[in-house]
Tab-separated table of C-alpha atoms in Angstrom:
chain	number	residue	atom	x	y	z
A	10	MET	CA	0.095	0.179	-0.228
A	11	THR	CA	1.356	3.475	-0.708
A	12	ASN	CA	1.716	6.385	1.205
A	13	HIS	CA	-0.813	8.252	-0.701
A	14	ASN	CA	-3.487	5.180	-0.103
A	15	LEU	CA	-2.762	5.196	3.482
A	16	LYS	CA	-3.341	8.948	3.873
A	17	HIS	CA	-6.475	8.670	1.433
A	18	ASP	CA	-7.782	5.544	3.844
A	19	GLU	CA	-6.956	7.406	6.888
A	20	GLN	CA	-9.139	10.695	5.726
A	21	GLU	CA	-11.771	8.251	4.769
A	22	SER	CA	-11.723	6.819	7.947
A	23	GLU	CA	-11.757	10.061	10.069
A	24	ILE	CA	-14.859	11.485	7.905
A	25	HIS	CA	-16.839	8.668	9.121
A	26	GLY	CA	-15.510	8.581	12.875
A	27	LYS	CA	-14.063	4.784	12.562
A	28	GLY	CA	-10.376	4.825	12.620
A	29	TYR	CA	-8.086	1.618	12.699
A	30	PRO	CA	-8.139	-1.123	13.929
A	31	PHE	CA	-11.813	-2.143	14.651
A	32	HIS	CA	-13.387	0.610	12.611
A	33	ILE	CA	-16.070	1.840	14.939
A	34	THR	CA	-17.449	5.105	16.641
A	35	GLN	CA	-17.104	6.151	19.995
A	36	GLU	CA	-20.474	5.190	20.802
A	37	GLU	CA	-19.999	2.102	19.331
A	38	ASN	CA	-17.232	1.168	21.364
A	39	GLN	CA	-19.353	1.984	24.525
A	40	GLU	CA	-21.809	-0.093	23.199
A	41	LEU	CA	-19.451	-3.259	22.841
A	42	ARG	CA	-17.522	-2.756	25.797
A	43	GLN	CA	-21.152	-3.071	27.659
A	44	LYS	CA	-21.723	-6.158	25.726
A	45	ALA	CA	-18.491	-7.635	26.527
A	46	ALA	CA	-18.899	-6.749	30.369
A	47	SER	CA	-22.098	-8.499	30.599
A	48	ALA	CA	-21.607	-11.249	28.312
A	49	ILE	CA	-22.400	-15.207	29.484
A	50	PRO	CA	-19.915	-16.777	29.581
A	51	SER	CA	-17.497	-13.828	30.468
A	52	PRO	CA	-14.720	-13.176	27.836
A	53	VAL	CA	-12.444	-12.316	30.475
A	54	ILE	CA	-11.215	-14.297	33.561
A	55	SER	CA	-10.379	-12.263	36.519
A	56	GLN	CA	-11.157	-12.533	40.598
A	57	ALA	CA	-15.329	-12.065	40.613
A	58	SER	CA	-16.402	-9.138	42.718
A	59	SER	CA	-20.031	-9.486	42.375
A	60	PHE	CA	-22.802	-12.364	42.193
A	61	ASP	CA	-22.945	-11.636	38.421
A	62	GLU	CA	-19.404	-11.908	37.850
A	63	TYR	CA	-19.422	-15.217	39.522
A	64	VAL	CA	-22.337	-16.363	37.198
A	65	GLN	CA	-20.686	-15.033	34.111
A	66	GLN	CA	-17.448	-17.002	34.915
A	67	LEU	CA	-18.921	-19.794	36.186
A	68	MET	CA	-19.836	-21.030	32.605
A	69	ILE	CA	-16.223	-20.929	31.677
A	70	PRO	CA	-15.098	-24.679	31.047
A	71	PRO	CA	-12.832	-25.994	34.003
A	72	VAL	CA	-9.726	-26.575	31.328
A	73	VAL	CA	-9.810	-22.904	30.641
A	74	MET	CA	-9.904	-21.849	34.323
A	75	ASP	CA	-7.294	-24.518	35.015
A	76	MET	CA	-4.862	-22.680	32.634
A	77	ALA	CA	-5.960	-19.309	33.723
A	78	ARG	CA	-5.268	-20.326	37.511
A	79	LYS	CA	-1.492	-21.593	36.202
A	80	ALA	CA	-0.880	-18.256	34.718
A	81	GLU	CA	-2.149	-16.038	37.600
A	82	ASN	CA	0.870	-14.999	39.083
A	83	MET	CA	3.039	-14.645	35.960
A	84	ARG	CA	4.428	-11.402	35.295
A	85	LEU	CA	7.501	-9.976	33.499
A	86	SER	CA	9.915	-8.511	35.509
A	87	PRO	CA	10.833	-4.956	35.433
A	88	TRP	CA	14.120	-5.335	34.091
A	89	GLU	CA	12.614	-7.556	31.475
A	90	ILE	CA	10.355	-4.738	30.681
A	91	ALA	CA	13.105	-2.356	30.680
A	92	ALA	CA	15.090	-4.233	28.257
A	93	MET	CA	12.346	-4.695	25.826
A	94	ARG	CA	11.436	-1.309	25.633
A	95	LYS	CA	15.156	-0.596	25.074
A	96	HIS	CA	15.193	-3.119	21.748
A	97	LEU	CA	11.842	-1.561	20.564
A	98	ALA	CA	12.908	1.851	20.938
A	99	PRO	CA	13.322	3.743	17.298
A	100	ALA	CA	16.924	5.050	16.081
A	101	LYS	CA	17.878	8.329	17.655
A	102	HIS	CA	18.777	11.113	15.333
A	103	HIS	CA	22.307	10.819	16.147
A	104	ASP	CA	22.655	7.039	16.401
A	105	LYS	CA	20.885	4.741	14.087
A	106	LYS	CA	21.561	1.734	15.661
A	107	ILE	CA	18.182	-0.244	16.739
A	108	GLY	CA	17.457	-2.826	18.963
A	109	LEU	CA	16.938	-6.820	18.307
A	110	LEU	CA	13.088	-6.315	18.373
A	111	ARG	CA	12.688	-2.963	16.471
A	112	LYS	CA	14.908	-5.028	13.539
A	113	ILE	CA	12.428	-7.647	13.412
A	114	LEU	CA	9.674	-5.367	13.159
A	115	HIS	CA	11.314	-3.671	10.291
A	116	LYS	CA	11.836	-7.050	8.807
A	117	LYS	CA	8.124	-8.413	9.247
A	118	ALA	CA	6.844	-4.761	8.076
A	119	LYS	CA	8.825	-5.045	4.582
A	120	ALA	CA	7.879	-8.655	4.167
A	121	ASP	CA	3.777	-7.905	5.197
A	122	PRO	CA	2.909	-4.232	4.996
A	123	SER	CA	-0.853	-5.125	5.319
A	124	HIS	CA	-0.955	-4.439	9.226
A	125	PRO	CA	1.741	-3.118	11.682
A	126	PRO	CA	3.522	-5.912	12.887
A	127	TYR	CA	3.849	-7.613	16.499
A	128	ILE	CA	6.526	-10.315	17.678
A	129	ARG	CA	5.988	-14.114	18.416
A	130	VAL	CA	8.331	-15.575	20.810
A	131	ALA	CA	7.977	-19.314	20.842
A	132	CYS	CA	8.434	-20.758	24.771
A	133	THR	CA	9.733	-23.957	23.102
A	134	GLY	CA	11.666	-24.840	20.017
A	135	LYS	CA	13.332	-22.318	17.663
A	136	SER	CA	12.330	-19.497	15.791
A	137	HIS	CA	12.459	-17.236	12.625
A	138	TYR	CA	14.921	-14.695	13.581
A	139	ASP	CA	17.075	-16.206	16.117
A	140	TYR	CA	19.992	-15.628	14.034
A	141	LEU	CA	19.839	-11.958	14.307
A	142	ALA	CA	20.754	-12.463	18.035
A	143	GLU	CA	23.797	-13.871	16.841
A	144	ALA	CA	24.533	-11.105	14.446
A	145	ASP	CA	24.160	-8.781	16.929
A	146	GLY	CA	26.650	-10.221	19.315
A	147	HIS	CA	24.459	-11.668	21.730
A	148	ILE	CA	24.721	-15.294	20.746
A	149	HIS	CA	28.105	-16.651	20.387
A	150	LYS	CA	27.418	-20.323	19.519
A	151	PRO	CA	25.991	-20.611	15.345
A	152	LEU	CA	22.341	-20.617	15.323
A	153	HIS	CA	20.172	-21.973	12.327
A	154	LYS	CA	19.151	-19.498	9.735
A	155	LYS	CA	15.824	-21.528	8.647
A	156	LYS	CA	12.170	-21.120	9.545
A	157	GLY	CA	11.675	-21.982	13.269
A	158	ASP	CA	9.282	-24.818	14.552
A	159	VAL	CA	5.637	-24.255	13.696
A	160	GLY	CA	2.963	-24.642	16.469
A	161	SER	CA	4.629	-24.100	19.812
A	162	PRO	CA	1.717	-24.213	22.244
A	163	VAL	CA	3.023	-21.442	24.555
A	164	VAL	CA	4.019	-18.081	23.024
A	165	LEU	CA	4.961	-14.942	24.272
A	166	GLU	CA	3.498	-12.050	22.071
A	167	ILE	CA	4.995	-8.524	22.070
A	168	TRP	CA	2.713	-5.810	21.004
A	169	PRO	CA	4.038	-2.140	19.805
A	170	ALA	CA	2.115	0.780	20.934
A	171	GLN	CA	-0.828	1.223	18.119
A	172	HIS	CA	0.237	-2.242	16.168
A	173	TYR	CA	-2.690	-4.834	15.883
A	174	SER	CA	-3.162	-8.074	14.402
A	175	PRO	CA	-5.440	-9.199	11.687
A	176	ILE	CA	-9.157	-10.474	12.353
A	177	HIS	CA	-8.205	-14.045	12.965
A	178	SER	CA	-9.395	-17.312	14.231
A	179	HIS	CA	-7.853	-19.811	16.307
A	180	GLY	CA	-9.546	-22.896	14.540
A	181	GLU	CA	-10.480	-25.495	17.158
A	182	THR	CA	-7.905	-24.931	19.788
A	183	THR	CA	-8.859	-23.994	23.353
A	184	GLY	CA	-6.395	-21.520	25.016
A	185	ILE	CA	-5.930	-18.298	26.979
A	186	VAL	CA	-4.623	-14.748	26.143
A	187	PHE	CA	-2.833	-13.620	29.475
A	188	CYS	CA	-1.909	-10.116	29.663
A	189	LEU	CA	1.823	-9.670	31.150
A	190	ALA	CA	2.716	-5.910	30.523
A	191	GLY	CA	1.145	-2.610	29.208
A	192	GLN	CA	-2.595	-2.572	27.590
A	193	LEU	CA	-4.321	-4.678	25.364
A	194	ASP	CA	-8.012	-4.113	23.602
A	195	VAL	CA	-9.714	-7.391	22.258
A	196	MET	CA	-12.392	-7.105	19.872
A	197	LEU	CA	-14.491	-10.417	19.677
A	198	TYR	CA	-16.395	-11.363	16.523
A	199	GLY	CA	-19.017	-13.851	15.662
A	200	SER	CA	-17.307	-15.331	12.642
A	201	LEU	CA	-14.390	-15.451	10.622
A	202	ASP	CA	-15.388	-12.446	8.074
A	203	GLY	CA	-14.489	-9.010	7.120
A	204	ASN	CA	-17.982	-8.086	7.746
A	205	ALA	CA	-18.638	-10.417	10.877
A	206	GLU	CA	-20.747	-9.144	13.718
A	207	LYS	CA	-18.795	-7.709	16.915
A	208	LEU	CA	-19.572	-9.299	19.884
A	209	GLY	CA	-17.768	-7.160	22.313
A	210	LEU	CA	-14.556	-5.354	23.264
A	211	THR	CA	-12.571	-5.815	26.179
A	212	THR	CA	-9.337	-4.036	27.635
A	213	LEU	CA	-6.792	-6.494	29.121
A	214	THR	CA	-4.463	-5.081	32.042
A	215	PRO	CA	-1.594	-7.041	33.607
A	216	GLY	CA	-3.135	-10.249	35.469
A	217	GLN	CA	-6.235	-9.974	33.148
A	218	CYS	CA	-6.988	-13.306	30.985
A	219	ALA	CA	-9.130	-13.757	27.754
A	220	TRP	CA	-9.846	-17.286	26.595
A	221	LEU	CA	-11.437	-19.194	23.401
A	222	SER	CA	-12.478	-22.357	22.300
A	223	LYS	CA	-13.586	-23.821	19.420
A	224	ASP	CA	-17.060	-22.816	20.100
A	225	THR	CA	-16.609	-19.693	22.038
A	226	TYR	CA	-14.606	-16.408	21.184
A	227	PRO	CA	-12.558	-18.489	18.506
A	228	VAL	CA	-12.470	-15.079	16.337
A	229	HIS	CA	-10.712	-11.868	17.576
A	230	ARG	CA	-8.130	-9.110	16.763
A	231	VAL	CA	-5.603	-7.798	19.294
A	232	PHE	CA	-4.717	-4.152	19.604
A	233	CYS	CA	-2.230	-2.019	21.735
A	234	PRO	CA	-3.811	1.215	22.571
A	235	LEU	CA	-0.800	3.022	24.103
A	236	ASP	CA	0.850	6.019	22.804
A	237	GLY	CA	2.561	5.165	19.418
A	238	GLY	CA	4.083	8.495	18.849
A	239	GLU	CA	3.269	10.462	15.378
A	240	GLY	CA	1.328	9.028	12.722
A	241	LYS	CA	-1.864	7.054	12.466
A	242	THR	CA	-2.493	3.198	13.265
A	243	GLY	CA	-2.808	1.543	9.756
A	244	PRO	CA	-1.102	-0.777	6.993
A	245	GLY	CA	2.224	-0.285	6.705
A	246	PHE	CA	2.545	1.813	9.947
A	247	ILE	CA	5.459	1.117	12.324
A	248	ASN	CA	5.264	3.407	15.952
A	249	SER	CA	7.706	5.633	16.856
A	250	THR	CA	8.057	5.004	20.856
A	251	GLU	CA	9.000	2.093	22.793
A	252	GLU	CA	5.611	1.508	24.561
A	253	PHE	CA	4.352	-1.746	23.784
A	254	GLY	CA	1.838	-4.557	25.598
A	255	ALA	CA	2.839	-8.229	26.090
A	256	SER	CA	0.824	-11.220	26.269
A	257	PHE	CA	1.188	-14.997	27.200
A	258	HIS	CA	-0.784	-17.359	25.151
A	259	VAL	CA	-1.498	-20.923	25.342
A	260	TYR	CA	-3.218	-22.912	22.681
A	261	LEU	CA	-3.961	-26.495	23.309
A	262	ASN	CA	-5.520	-28.628	20.368
A	263	GLU	CA	-8.691	-30.867	20.800
A	264	ASP	CA	-6.594	-34.169	22.033
A	265	GLU	CA	-4.677	-32.437	24.533
A	266	THR	CA	-7.870	-31.025	26.325
A	267	PRO	CA	-9.714	-34.346	27.552
A	268	MET	CA	-11.933	-31.997	29.723
A	269	MET	CA	-13.405	-30.238	26.560
A	270	PRO	CA	-16.043	-31.587	24.344
A	271	HIS	CA	-14.738	-33.163	20.981
A	272	ASP	CA	-16.156	-33.891	17.746
A	273	GLU	CA	-16.632	-37.498	17.085
A	274	GLU	CA	-15.450	-37.110	13.256
A	275	GLU	CA	-11.849	-36.365	12.858
A	276	HIS	CA	-11.050	-33.754	10.113
A	277	HIS	CA	-9.250	-35.125	7.400
A	278	ASP	CA	-7.606	-33.631	4.506
A	279	ASP	CA	-5.909	-36.152	2.147
A	280	ASN	CA	-5.806	-38.626	5.082
A	281	GLU	CA	-3.890	-36.029	7.229
A	282	GLN	CA	-5.029	-33.655	9.907
A	283	HIS	CA	-5.957	-30.063	8.333
A	284	HIS	CA	-3.930	-27.306	9.669
A	285	SER	CA	-6.448	-25.055	10.499
A	286	HIS	CA	-7.901	-27.471	12.972
A	287	SER	CA	-4.887	-27.270	14.976
A	288	ARG	CA	-2.321	-24.662	16.348
A	289	ASN	CA	0.113	-25.173	13.363
A	290	ALA	CA	-2.053	-22.630	11.194
A	291	PHE	CA	-4.642	-20.144	11.824
A	292	ASP	CA	-7.091	-18.565	9.527
A	293	PHE	CA	-7.164	-14.637	9.272
A	294	ILE	CA	-8.764	-11.906	7.195
A	295	LYS	CA	-6.443	-10.095	4.770
A	296	GLU	CA	-6.562	-6.166	5.267
A	297	GLU	CA	-6.158	-5.599	1.649
A	298	ASP	CA	-8.951	-7.467	0.161
A	299	SER	CA	-10.841	-8.886	3.145
A	300	LYS	CA	-10.454	-12.184	1.547
A	301	LYS	CA	-9.449	-15.398	3.936
A	302	GLY	CA	-5.763	-16.620	4.371
A	303	THR	CA	-3.978	-18.725	6.322
A	304	PHE	CA	-0.852	-18.264	8.864
A	305	LYS	CA	1.334	-20.827	9.481
A	306	THR	CA	2.205	-20.069	13.216
A	307	HIS	CA	6.076	-20.012	13.186
A	308	SER	CA	7.606	-17.801	15.492
A	309	ASP	CA	9.884	-14.848	15.270
A	310	LEU	CA	12.256	-15.740	18.208
A	311	SER	CA	12.898	-18.347	20.814
A	312	TRP	CA	12.213	-17.473	24.580
A	313	HIS	CA	15.882	-18.771	25.503
A	314	VAL	CA	17.300	-16.825	23.020
A	315	LEU	CA	15.274	-13.543	23.998
A	316	ARG	CA	15.970	-13.801	27.815
A	317	ARG	CA	19.730	-14.180	27.052
A	318	VAL	CA	19.558	-11.102	25.011
A	319	LEU	CA	17.748	-9.121	27.715
A	320	ALA	CA	19.934	-10.365	30.281
A	321	GLU	CA	22.837	-8.862	28.456
A	322	THR	CA	21.044	-5.524	27.448
A	323	ASP	CA	22.810	-2.543	29.223
A	324	LEU	CA	19.809	-0.450	31.020
A	325	THR	CA	22.228	2.415	31.880
């Protein structure tokens, strides 16, 4: 998308009062937040403080509640957050050097300018841009330069301010989205479609958890509403601040969730399990033409690599 087209889209969006990424007015924003707040089952898992909230959360599947309880005390430490901010910061005027995380953002934006990029960190296995840590001198043992593993069940996602995901489905997995740092907005949709009904909008802060299953809230879009600096949020845009949100994701396939109801009939494609029914690939709506695409869930960094990079980062 050219800058001219981007500016035209932004102007059109402003005229109609419906900006990126959710394309809703302020009135619709309030209505959708009220819908999410009263939805049964609740799309957000938190400590119930009223009878209504208890009832809303009573309907959440036990396997989901178990995942949320195991994650409830997780947080990024202050030094990890500070190091991530340093690696997300834009280049200073007198110094064109940028950190590892912003390097990955630039590479991803160049490969796919349809939406602002975010970073997926696999908590197991290898990942696509691990080799950049070696190039920066953080890792001295030679690393692979091939695409990383697909389908990690546990992922850390780093969301630069004003960046967002496409509308996407998590197929038939069951999982949680647990906020670790910053702030994240999650829009829930009734189906995987560019014109799908919006079921509700909710904001996650550290310690709060959204969830999904194949039958409940499987389609959503995630957005970090923090200050992104100059420019408007939209396709091709990369922010100019170090602000970010972070979330911890767990996605379990059907055969890994014995407490969830399963279809009796297995899904097959040429005698093999169809990827979109597992965490190996998720379907999404393309920003440029609203058509459906499929994303193979390889990750950008491995957690063991990122944590070493963060630990070696000079915070002075």
